[in-house]
Amino acid sequence: MSTTLGSIEISYAQMAIGMLPLGIVILLSAVYRLELIKSLVIAVVRACIQLGIMGYLLVWVFAQDNPWVISLLLIIMVAFASQASERALKGIASKKIKFKIIKILFVSIALGALSVLCYLQFVVVRPEPLWEGKYIIPLGGMLIAQSMVAGSLAVERLRSEFEARADEIETLLALGATSAEASRESVKVAMTAALMPIINSMMVLGIVALPGMMSGQILAGVSPLLAVRYQLLIFFCIAASAALVSWLSIRMVRSLFFTRDDQFIRLESLQN
């Protein structure tokens, strides 16, 4: 059995054996008639194809060592992340509003996640060369993925808060409050909902589970102490990225619900 950079080589036969535990999902789905088998098969096929393509793509990107190629890949990742935020679009019938929210998430993730990535890559880690793909792509992927979750949660919760507090917001506006003042509680709840998952994850870091990045580095032969430092760095930056993306998303989505004269637009009216 050979090793690659400290990791044990996994053959295609071993991969096939490793898929056998999926039989548990199939069995339970069949016994309880969950109707998940088709979805599971599609998910497995998509995962294999998508990760396979990404693997070959990364081999090519790393060989190019070109900042423009790396930047383009990061932008593509942001674009897919903004379109995959189904939670933020749930319950919205208007294609126009959906497109606006996707555009907002794209801008928010690009500004929030990529700015934190630049800080982490160029100020903290400082690889040689600075644009080395094996650092910036995995770090960027983690930041973009977590930012997508945070932004999606923030937008979904803000929408639900505006829907639940519509009468309260209109009353505050009628009493002379600005749109920022009338929506303050809704924004507070949305920001909290978006940031609590990452804060809760940090609370149990190293006790309940060893995070993916740390586990991967240990499997690759890196010292556990060095792996700990990398994992802490990425978690700190994920928290910062999630906060920035949530704040930007909320600011921009909030503007959809208010006119320039601080008049509130209900969600049902927004979709017409």
XYZ file of N, CA and C in Angstrom:
816
model
N 0.859 -1.204 0.000
C 0.000 0.000 0.000
C 0.885 1.240 0.000
N 0.776 2.074 -1.027
C 1.646 3.239 -1.156
C 1.064 4.443 -0.446
N 1.910 5.443 -0.267
C 1.465 6.688 0.361
C 1.785 7.855 -0.540
N 1.007 8.931 -0.413
C 1.227 10.160 -1.167
C 1.279 11.317 -0.192
N 2.471 11.953 -0.080
C 2.651 13.094 0.822
C 2.169 12.768 2.231
N 2.474 11.530 2.691
C 2.104 11.153 4.051
C 0.730 10.529 4.163
N -0.063 10.552 3.078
C -1.403 9.964 3.105
C -1.375 8.583 2.470
N -2.215 7.678 2.962
C -2.326 6.346 2.380
C -3.075 6.444 1.060
N -2.509 5.848 0.033
C -3.155 5.835 -1.282
C -4.436 5.005 -1.217
N -5.534 5.528 -1.749
C -6.804 4.811 -1.783
C -7.112 4.442 -3.227
N -7.241 3.157 -3.494
C -7.503 2.676 -4.847
C -8.996 2.801 -5.164
N -9.336 2.593 -6.443
C -10.740 2.626 -6.836
C -11.506 1.461 -6.202
N -10.819 0.324 -6.011
C -11.457 -0.813 -5.349
C -11.809 -0.464 -3.902
N -10.893 0.233 -3.236
C -11.161 0.663 -1.862
C -12.302 1.677 -1.820
N -12.351 2.541 -2.835
C -13.466 3.490 -2.925
C -14.803 2.764 -3.032
N -14.814 1.694 -3.854
C -16.045 0.912 -4.019
C -16.452 0.261 -2.699
N -15.469 -0.284 -1.975
C -15.759 -0.885 -0.675
C -16.254 0.179 0.303
N -15.658 1.381 0.209
C -16.045 2.476 1.103
C -17.460 2.959 0.881
N -18.046 2.645 -0.277
C -19.429 3.068 -0.561
C -20.456 2.116 0.044
N -20.019 0.948 0.491
C -20.962 -0.049 1.009
C -21.818 0.454 2.181
N -21.271 1.290 3.102
C -22.123 1.791 4.196
C -23.346 2.574 3.730
N -23.336 3.045 2.464
C -24.524 3.723 1.942
C -25.718 2.775 1.891
N -25.421 1.482 1.949
C -26.510 0.500 1.977
C -27.418 0.679 3.173
N -26.885 1.261 4.247
C -27.712 1.532 5.435
C -28.821 2.522 5.086
N -28.456 3.558 4.321
C -29.454 4.556 3.906
C -30.499 3.903 3.014
N -30.036 3.077 2.080
C -30.959 2.400 1.152
C -31.898 1.481 1.912
N -31.343 0.723 2.870
C -32.152 -0.206 3.655
C -33.233 0.523 4.448
N -32.831 1.571 5.147
C -33.797 2.325 5.956
C -34.849 2.998 5.075
N -34.410 3.490 3.922
C -35.356 4.114 3.001
C -36.376 3.105 2.496
N -35.916 1.885 2.221
C -36.825 0.844 1.734
C -37.783 0.376 2.828
N -37.257 0.164 4.040
C -38.081 -0.333 5.148
C -39.158 0.671 5.530
N -38.756 1.943 5.622
C -39.702 2.970 6.077
C -40.343 3.762 4.920
N -40.074 3.307 3.688
C -40.647 3.948 2.506
C -40.397 5.458 2.481
N -39.144 5.803 2.679
C -38.761 7.223 2.724
C -38.631 7.832 1.332
N -38.568 6.981 0.313
C -38.429 7.440 -1.079
C -37.180 8.297 -1.270
N -36.093 7.836 -0.667
C -34.836 8.574 -0.758
C -33.818 7.910 -1.682
N -34.129 6.708 -2.170
C -33.134 5.955 -2.938
C -32.745 6.693 -4.221
N -33.740 7.184 -4.954
C -33.455 7.908 -6.189
C -32.615 9.157 -5.914
N -33.004 9.909 -4.870
C -32.256 11.119 -4.516
C -30.834 10.773 -4.096
N -30.678 9.661 -3.357
C -29.350 9.241 -2.912
C -28.469 8.881 -4.101
N -29.023 8.115 -5.044
C -28.247 7.709 -6.231
C -27.813 8.939 -7.021
N -28.748 9.872 -7.210
C -28.415 11.103 -7.944
C -27.336 11.886 -7.200
N -27.477 11.972 -5.864
C -26.503 12.715 -5.057
C -25.120 12.073 -5.141
N -25.062 10.737 -5.076
C -23.773 10.033 -5.153
C -23.126 10.251 -6.513
N -23.919 10.111 -7.588
C -23.384 10.297 -8.945
C -22.888 11.726 -9.132
N -23.706 12.684 -8.689
C -23.302 14.096 -8.828
C -22.036 14.398 -8.030
N -21.986 13.866 -6.799
C -20.811 14.113 -5.961
C -19.555 13.554 -6.617
N -19.645 12.339 -7.156
C -18.481 11.722 -7.797
C -18.043 12.514 -9.027
N -19.018 12.902 -9.843
C -18.692 13.642 -11.062
C -18.129 15.016 -10.733
N -18.831 15.736 -9.828
C -18.409 17.105 -9.498
C -17.038 17.140 -8.832
N -16.813 16.245 -7.858
C -15.518 16.229 -7.190
C -14.423 15.717 -8.114
N -14.780 14.771 -8.994
C -13.792 14.283 -9.963
C -13.333 15.392 -10.895
N -14.322 16.146 -11.419
C -13.991 17.278 -12.288
C -13.166 18.305 -11.538
N -13.575 18.602 -10.292
C -12.837 19.578 -9.493
C -11.411 19.108 -9.228
N -11.242 17.801 -8.993
C -9.899 17.275 -8.758
C -8.983 17.511 -9.939
N -9.467 17.149 -11.141
C -8.659 17.365 -12.347
C -8.453 18.853 -12.618
N -9.485 19.648 -12.357
C -9.372 21.091 -12.563
C -8.310 21.695 -11.647
N -8.305 21.251 -10.374
C -7.323 21.783 -9.426
C -5.901 21.377 -9.803
N -5.742 20.157 -10.320
C -4.410 19.744 -10.794
C -3.924 20.708 -11.870
N -4.841 21.061 -12.786
C -4.478 21.990 -13.866
C -4.218 23.399 -13.331
N -5.101 23.856 -12.414
C -4.943 25.206 -11.849
C -3.631 25.328 -11.085
N -3.309 24.332 -10.270
C -2.068 24.373 -9.499
C -0.854 24.382 -10.423
N -0.955 23.675 -11.545
C 0.159 23.633 -12.497
C 0.338 24.984 -13.191
N -0.766 25.699 -13.424
C -0.680 27.004 -14.085
C -0.004 28.041 -13.201
N -0.340 27.995 -11.898
C 0.207 28.957 -10.936
C 0.004 30.398 -11.418
N -1.225 30.654 -11.910
C -1.552 31.951 -12.506
C -2.614 32.637 -11.658
N -2.339 33.843 -11.129
C -3.319 34.526 -10.267
C -4.649 34.810 -10.954
N -4.629 35.034 -12.291
C -5.868 35.305 -13.008
C -6.737 34.047 -13.089
N -6.100 32.912 -13.300
C -6.836 31.640 -13.349
C -7.430 31.332 -11.975
N -6.647 31.537 -10.923
C -7.115 31.296 -9.554
C -8.267 32.239 -9.208
N -8.134 33.500 -9.585
C -9.192 34.480 -9.318
C -10.480 34.103 -10.026
N -10.366 33.654 -11.281
C -11.545 33.254 -12.044
C -12.241 32.073 -11.377
N -11.466 31.093 -10.897
C -12.042 29.933 -10.221
C -12.772 30.348 -8.947
N -12.199 31.273 -8.189
C -12.843 31.755 -6.971
C -14.159 32.466 -7.279
N -14.180 33.267 -8.344
C -15.410 33.970 -8.743
C -16.487 32.967 -9.157
N -16.076 31.919 -9.872
C -17.023 30.877 -10.271
C -17.593 30.190 -9.031
N -16.747 29.925 -8.037
C -17.197 29.307 -6.793
C -18.209 30.208 -6.084
N -17.959 31.509 -6.076
C -18.891 32.463 -5.463
C -20.223 32.460 -6.212
N -20.154 32.402 -7.547
C -21.371 32.409 -8.358
C -22.237 31.179 -8.059
N -21.601 30.011 -7.986
C -22.350 28.793 -7.669
C -22.909 28.852 -6.245
N -22.135 29.405 -5.320
C -22.589 29.511 -3.928
C -23.821 30.404 -3.817
N -23.825 31.518 -4.536
C -24.967 32.441 -4.459
C -26.220 31.820 -5.064
N -26.073 30.995 -6.091
C -27.232 30.347 -6.711
C -27.719 29.149 -5.916
N -26.831 28.578 -5.073
C -27.203 27.390 -4.294
C -27.895 27.723 -2.982
N -28.071 29.003 -2.702
C -28.674 29.415 -1.427
C -30.190 29.294 -1.485
N -30.670 28.068 -1.511
C -32.108 27.825 -1.660
C -32.920 28.366 -0.484
N -32.342 28.340 0.726
C -33.074 28.812 1.906
C -33.488 30.272 1.742
N -32.599 31.077 1.153
C -32.887 32.499 0.998
C -34.013 32.745 -0.002
N -34.241 31.798 -0.918
C -35.229 31.987 -1.981
C -36.547 31.273 -1.688
N -36.595 30.546 -0.566
C -37.775 29.752 -0.236
C -39.009 30.645 -0.096
N -40.076 30.256 -0.782
C -41.338 30.978 -0.676
C -41.460 32.184 -1.589
N -40.448 32.442 -2.403
C -40.494 33.593 -3.312
C -40.906 33.113 -4.699
N -42.001 33.635 -5.203
C -42.510 33.215 -6.509
C -41.939 34.056 -7.643
N -41.667 35.318 -7.361
C -41.211 36.242 -8.396
C -39.781 35.938 -8.839
N -39.605 35.674 -10.131
C -38.256 35.429 -10.666
C -37.381 36.678 -10.562
N -38.011 37.832 -10.664
C -37.276 39.090 -10.572
C -36.679 39.276 -9.180
N -37.465 38.970 -8.144
C -36.982 39.100 -6.767
C -35.927 38.033 -6.483
N -36.144 36.827 -6.993
C -35.146 35.772 -6.821
C -33.802 36.191 -7.399
N -33.850 36.754 -8.602
C -32.609 37.195 -9.252
C -31.928 38.286 -8.444
N -32.731 39.206 -7.889
C -32.161 40.281 -7.077
C -31.458 39.729 -5.834
N -32.090 38.743 -5.186
C -31.496 38.159 -3.978
C -30.236 37.378 -4.321
N -30.257 36.631 -5.430
C -29.054 35.914 -5.868
C -27.928 36.902 -6.148
N -28.262 38.013 -6.783
C -27.254 39.039 -7.074
C -26.715 39.642 -5.781
N -27.594 39.881 -4.814
C -27.175 40.413 -3.510
C -26.229 39.440 -2.811
N -26.577 38.147 -2.832
C -25.722 37.139 -2.192
C -24.379 37.037 -2.901
N -24.388 37.142 -4.216
C -23.132 37.095 -4.974
C -22.207 38.238 -4.555
N -22.760 39.438 -4.528
C -21.959 40.612 -4.141
C -21.486 40.490 -2.695
N -22.381 40.063 -1.812
C -22.047 39.947 -0.388
C -20.945 38.925 -0.151
N -21.084 37.747 -0.781
C -20.074 36.695 -0.596
C -18.756 37.106 -1.227
N -18.827 37.726 -2.403
C -17.594 38.158 -3.071
C -16.840 39.179 -2.220
N -17.566 40.175 -1.702
C -16.915 41.218 -0.899
C -16.483 40.681 0.464
N -17.376 39.952 1.134
C -17.085 39.494 2.488
C -16.078 38.371 2.541
N -16.372 37.270 1.841
C -15.510 36.087 1.919
C -14.151 36.323 1.266
N -14.139 36.949 0.099
C -12.869 37.120 -0.613
C -11.964 38.158 0.044
N -12.548 39.165 0.704
C -11.707 40.135 1.414
C -11.034 39.478 2.616
N -11.777 38.636 3.343
C -11.187 37.905 4.470
C -10.154 36.901 3.963
N -10.439 36.269 2.820
C -9.484 35.330 2.221
C -8.171 36.021 1.881
N -8.258 37.211 1.310
C -7.036 37.961 0.969
C -6.221 38.268 2.224
N -6.905 38.646 3.284
C -6.206 38.910 4.553
C -5.523 37.646 5.071
N -6.261 36.533 5.047
C -5.714 35.270 5.549
C -4.532 34.809 4.696
N -4.676 34.921 3.370
C -3.646 34.422 2.458
C -2.408 35.308 2.429
N -2.619 36.634 2.308
C -1.498 37.535 2.047
C -0.889 38.161 3.298
N -1.659 38.195 4.398
C -1.152 38.825 5.620
C -0.773 37.780 6.673
N -1.597 36.743 6.805
C -1.375 35.770 7.881
C -0.514 34.593 7.420
N -1.001 33.825 6.431
C -0.283 32.616 6.000
C 0.971 32.959 5.207
N 0.853 33.859 4.243
C 1.970 34.348 3.412
C 2.804 33.227 2.789
N 2.180 32.404 1.926
C 2.948 31.350 1.267
C 3.887 31.938 0.223
N 4.779 31.133 -0.278
C 5.683 31.539 -1.362
C 5.466 30.624 -2.551
N 4.986 31.149 -3.674
C 4.554 32.521 -3.919
C 3.212 32.820 -3.245
N 2.884 34.116 -3.146
C 1.682 34.513 -2.420
C 0.407 33.940 -3.031
N 0.397 33.741 -4.356
C -0.800 33.261 -5.030
C -0.810 31.742 -5.170
N -0.094 31.008 -4.328
C -0.014 29.558 -4.462
C -1.404 28.930 -4.307
N -1.810 28.205 -5.338
C -3.167 27.686 -5.403
C -3.519 26.680 -4.332
N -2.553 25.863 -3.890
C -2.880 24.812 -2.923
C -3.288 25.379 -1.566
N -3.019 26.655 -1.340
C -3.483 27.316 -0.118
C -4.761 28.104 -0.371
N -4.726 28.944 -1.388
C -5.814 29.917 -1.558
C -7.128 29.255 -1.991
N -7.071 28.188 -2.791
C -8.304 27.541 -3.247
C -9.010 26.794 -2.110
N -8.321 25.915 -1.352
C -9.020 25.255 -0.235
C -9.510 26.229 0.833
N -8.668 27.230 1.180
C -9.093 28.218 2.167
C -10.293 29.007 1.653
N -10.223 29.396 0.387
C -11.332 30.136 -0.210
C -12.605 29.315 -0.259
N -12.474 28.020 -0.572
C -13.642 27.147 -0.619
C -14.351 27.064 0.720
N -13.571 26.947 1.798
C -14.177 26.869 3.131
C -14.866 28.178 3.510
N -14.222 29.291 3.225
C -14.807 30.592 3.554
C -16.068 30.851 2.735
N -16.023 30.546 1.444
C -17.173 30.782 0.571
C -18.352 29.905 0.988
N -18.080 28.631 1.291
C -19.157 27.710 1.674
C -19.846 28.160 2.955
N -19.072 28.517 3.971
C -19.662 28.951 5.236
C -20.336 30.314 5.097
N -19.786 31.163 4.246
C -20.405 32.469 3.999
C -21.744 32.304 3.300
N -21.820 31.330 2.402
C -23.081 31.042 1.717
C -24.160 30.664 2.723
N -23.800 29.805 3.672
C -24.756 29.368 4.703
C -25.201 30.560 5.549
N -24.234 31.371 5.986
C -24.554 32.530 6.829
C -25.420 33.540 6.088
N -25.048 33.849 4.853
C -25.818 34.815 4.071
C -27.228 34.330 3.801
N -27.351 33.050 3.477
C -28.665 32.465 3.218
C -29.540 32.506 4.468
N -28.953 32.144 5.610
C -29.696 32.200 6.876
C -30.135 33.628 7.194
N -29.231 34.574 6.990
C -29.539 35.969 7.305
C -30.698 36.487 6.465
N -30.651 36.208 5.168
C -31.696 36.691 4.264
C -33.033 36.024 4.581
N -33.019 34.697 4.768
C -34.258 33.976 5.059
C -34.892 34.461 6.358
N -34.044 34.664 7.385
C -34.585 35.093 8.676
C -35.081 36.541 8.622
N -34.392 37.395 7.883
C -34.834 38.786 7.749
C -36.192 38.841 7.062
N -36.360 38.051 6.019
C -37.640 38.011 5.313
C -38.760 37.543 6.231
N -38.497 36.471 6.984
C -39.539 35.954 7.876
C -39.859 36.936 8.993
N -38.845 37.658 9.466
C -39.068 38.671 10.507
C -39.888 39.836 9.957
N -39.580 40.272 8.750
C -40.344 41.359 8.140
C -41.797 40.939 7.918
N -41.997 39.687 7.544
C -43.352 39.188 7.335
C -44.128 39.127 8.656
N -43.452 38.669 9.729
C -44.109 38.537 11.031
C -44.316 39.892 11.711
N -43.400 40.839 11.464
C -43.453 42.138 12.144
C -43.968 43.254 11.239
N -44.630 42.919 10.154
C -45.057 43.938 9.184
C -45.894 45.043 9.835
N -46.876 44.650 10.645
C -47.735 45.653 11.300
C -46.936 46.520 12.258
N -46.025 45.892 13.011
C -45.189 46.627 13.958
C -44.301 47.633 13.232
N -43.707 47.218 12.116
C -42.821 48.102 11.351
C -43.604 49.284 10.788
N -44.768 49.019 10.254
C -45.586 50.101 9.690
C -46.032 51.080 10.775
N -46.306 50.569 11.968
C -46.689 51.442 13.087
C -45.526 52.337 13.493
N -44.334 51.758 13.586
C -43.143 52.542 13.951
C -42.852 53.612 12.905
N -43.019 53.259 11.632
C -42.802 54.247 10.567
C -43.826 55.371 10.663
N -45.078 55.021 10.990
C -46.136 56.029 11.121
C -45.874 56.971 12.289
N -45.139 56.462 13.289
C -44.806 57.286 14.464
C -43.540 58.116 14.249
N -42.966 58.038 13.059
C -41.823 58.878 12.742
C -40.472 58.178 12.724
N -40.442 56.859 12.931
C -39.174 56.123 12.909
C -38.653 56.013 11.481
N -37.349 55.950 11.345
C -36.749 55.719 10.028
C -36.817 54.218 9.709
N -36.503 53.869 8.472
C -36.525 52.446 8.102
C -35.508 51.651 8.909
N -34.349 52.274 9.200
C -33.314 51.599 9.996
C -33.805 51.347 11.419
N -34.497 52.332 11.985
C -35.019 52.195 13.345
C -36.157 51.179 13.405
N -37.040 51.213 12.417
C -38.191 50.310 12.401
C -37.785 48.853 12.182
N -36.686 48.645 11.504
C -36.247 47.279 11.194
C -35.134 46.788 12.109
N -34.781 47.565 13.121
C -33.630 47.227 13.984
C -33.777 45.854 14.635
N -34.955 45.556 15.198
C -35.151 44.268 15.872
C -35.077 43.108 14.882
N -35.637 43.314 13.701
C -35.593 42.276 12.669
C -34.165 42.005 12.232
N -33.387 43.063 12.068
C -31.983 42.923 11.692
C -31.205 42.199 12.787
N -31.492 42.549 14.025
C -30.817 41.917 15.165
C -31.067 40.409 15.187
N -32.322 40.025 14.994
C -32.677 38.601 15.005
C -32.015 37.877 13.834
N -32.015 38.509 12.656
C -31.427 37.892 11.464
C -29.916 37.702 11.616
N -29.233 38.720 12.145
C -27.788 38.622 12.351
C -27.458 37.531 13.353
N -28.236 37.455 14.417
C -28.010 36.428 15.443
C -28.199 35.032 14.862
N -29.254 34.848 14.085
C -29.526 33.547 13.475
C -28.407 33.128 12.529
N -27.827 34.083 11.818
C -26.773 33.772 10.856
C -25.452 33.425 11.536
N -25.174 34.042 12.678
C -23.862 33.873 13.318
C -23.832 32.810 14.404
N -24.985 32.444 14.951
C -24.985 31.465 16.036
C -24.422 30.092 15.644
N -24.692 29.576 14.416
C -24.119 28.263 14.068
C -22.599 28.222 14.150
N -21.915 29.250 13.640
C -20.449 29.242 13.686
C -19.945 29.441 15.103
N -20.655 30.253 15.901
C -20.259 30.448 17.304
C -20.444 29.142 18.080
N -21.568 28.455 17.850
C -21.800 27.171 18.507
C -20.758 26.137 18.100
N -20.348 26.168 16.832
C -19.315 25.241 16.359
C -17.993 25.474 17.076
N -17.652 26.752 17.276
C -16.409 27.064 17.981
C -16.482 26.666 19.454
N -17.685 26.701 20.016
C -17.865 26.323 21.421
C -17.423 24.881 21.685
N -17.693 23.996 20.717
C -17.397 22.566 20.912
C -16.201 22.109 20.083
N -15.452 23.064 19.547
C -14.297 22.748 18.709
C -13.276 21.917 19.491
N -12.939 20.750 18.951
C -11.943 19.901 19.579
C -12.493 18.981 20.648
N -13.761 19.178 21.044
C -14.362 18.319 22.081
C -15.340 17.339 21.449
N -16.281 17.875 20.695
C -17.278 17.023 20.046
C -16.727 16.409 18.758
N -15.953 17.192 18.007
C -15.459 16.690 16.724
C -14.158 17.388 16.351
N -13.360 16.701 15.538
C -12.182 17.310 14.919
C -12.618 17.809 13.545
N -12.549 19.108 13.296
C -13.036 19.670 12.030
C -12.286 19.102 10.827
N -12.921 19.263 9.651
C -12.400 18.666 8.429
C -10.995 19.071 8.065
N -10.688 20.354 8.146
C -9.356 20.812 7.754
C -8.284 20.200 8.646
N -8.525 20.199 9.947
C -7.567 19.645 10.889
C -7.389 18.148 10.663
N -8.490 17.426 10.485
C -8.430 15.989 10.240
C -7.675 15.684 8.959
N -7.941 16.473 7.919
C -7.267 16.265 6.645
C -5.770 16.462 6.746
N -5.357 17.499 7.463
C -3.923 17.747 7.612
C -3.247 16.651 8.430
N -3.910 16.176 9.471
C -3.350 15.091 10.287
C -3.190 13.830 9.443
N -4.222 13.521 8.614
C -4.141 12.361 7.729
C -3.015 12.513 6.713
N -2.711 13.760 6.353
C -1.635 14.023 5.390
C -0.255 14.015 6.038
N -0.195 13.810 7.356
C 1.086 13.712 8.031
C 1.566 14.981 8.706
N 0.719 16.014 8.722
C 1.103 17.276 9.373
C 1.021 17.110 10.886
N 1.895 17.784 11.610
C 1.866 17.748 13.068
C 0.500 18.206 13.587
N -0.097 17.479 14.541
C -1.395 17.889 15.088
C -1.393 19.317 15.634
N -0.261 19.749 16.199
C -0.197 21.114 16.752
C -0.267 22.156 15.644
N 0.393 21.891 14.503
C 0.312 22.802 13.369
C -1.097 22.773 12.770
N -1.689 21.566 12.711
C -3.057 21.428 12.203
C -4.035 22.217 13.062
N -3.810 22.234 14.374
C -4.657 23.005 15.292
C -4.578 24.486 14.960
N -3.375 24.989 14.703
C -3.218 26.419 14.408
C -3.938 26.795 13.114
N -3.806 25.947 12.101
C -4.507 26.210 10.841
C -6.020 26.197 11.050
N -6.503 25.213 11.820
C -7.942 25.096 12.030
C -8.497 26.291 12.795
N -7.764 26.752 13.801
C -8.209 27.929 14.543
C -8.240 29.162 13.640
N -7.220 29.316 12.811
C -7.179 30.456 11.887
C -8.393 30.456 10.968
N -8.693 29.292 10.393
C -9.801 29.249 9.446
C -11.127 29.488 10.152
N -11.285 29.012 11.379
C -12.533 29.252 12.109
C -12.685 30.728 12.451
N -11.601 31.362 12.874
C -11.675 32.800 13.174
C -12.071 33.576 11.926
N -11.489 33.195 10.789
C -11.780 33.902 9.544
C -13.174 33.573 9.022
N -13.638 32.348 9.258
C -15.010 31.997 8.883
C -16.005 32.860 9.655
N -15.740 33.054 10.949
C -16.620 33.897 11.765
C -16.655 35.328 11.230
N -15.477 35.857 10.885
C -15.411 37.221 10.347
C -16.110 37.309 9.001
N -15.869 36.317 8.149
C -16.491 36.296 6.827
C -18.005 36.181 6.935
N -18.483 35.298 7.822
C -19.924 35.125 8.016
C -20.563 36.422 8.495
N -19.877 37.126 9.400
C -20.408 38.393 9.918
C -20.508 39.438 8.804
N -19.449 39.547 7.996
C -19.450 40.529 6.908
C -20.523 40.216 5.873
N -20.600 38.950 5.461
C -21.567 38.553 4.443
C -22.999 38.731 4.956
N -23.238 38.365 6.205
C -24.576 38.534 6.790
C -24.969 40.005 6.829
N -24.042 40.837 7.275
C -24.316 42.275 7.384
C -24.592 42.887 6.015
N -23.754 42.558 5.036
C -23.937 43.093 3.686
C -25.245 42.603 3.079
N -25.542 41.312 3.249
C -26.776 40.752 2.696
C -27.997 41.413 3.308
N -27.982 41.569 4.621
C -29.116 42.181 5.319
C -29.306 43.626 4.882
N -28.211 44.362 4.785
C -28.311 45.770 4.361
C -28.955 45.888 2.980
N -28.515 45.030 2.059
C -29.013 45.139 0.684
C -30.426 44.586 0.538
N -30.726 43.471 1.229
C -32.082 42.919 1.146
C -33.073 43.844 1.843
N -32.663 44.459 2.935
C -33.551 45.389 3.646
C -34.011 46.517 2.729
N -33.134 46.955 1.847
C -33.483 48.069 0.953
C -34.594 47.689 -0.020
N -34.784 46.380 -0.255
C -35.863 45.948 -1.138
C -37.229 46.167 -0.498
N -37.273 46.215 0.825
C -38.538 46.295 1.553
C -38.937 47.727 1.919
N -38.091 48.699 1.570
C -38.406 50.087 1.909
C -38.172 50.984 0.699
N -39.067 51.959 0.526
C -38.880 52.944 -0.532
C -37.907 54.022 -0.035
N -37.546 54.911 -0.911
C -36.649 56.008 -0.519
C -37.304 56.930 0.509
N -38.626 56.902 0.558
C -39.367 57.721 1.528
C -39.674 56.960 2.811
N -38.953 55.844 3.031
C -39.125 55.025 4.237
C -40.525 54.429 4.356
N -41.097 54.047 3.241
C -42.373 53.340 3.262
C -42.097 51.837 3.161
N -42.798 51.056 3.981
C -42.563 49.607 4.027
C -43.306 48.904 2.900
N -42.643 47.959 2.250
C -43.251 47.167 1.182
C -43.381 45.736 1.687
N -44.598 45.252 1.824
C -44.803 43.882 2.287
C -44.326 42.882 1.239
N -43.957 41.688 1.699
C -43.396 40.679 0.808
C -44.339 40.330 -0.342
N -45.652 40.212 -0.053
C -46.597 39.863 -1.104
C -46.683 40.958 -2.160
N -46.523 42.206 -1.732
C -46.533 43.314 -2.689
C -45.230 43.364 -3.478
N -44.148 42.966 -2.842
C -42.832 42.982 -3.464
C -42.781 42.017 -4.638
N -43.553 40.926 -4.569
C -43.496 39.894 -5.598
C -44.421 40.182 -6.768
N -45.268 41.189 -6.638
C -46.205 41.525 -7.729
C -45.524 42.373 -8.795
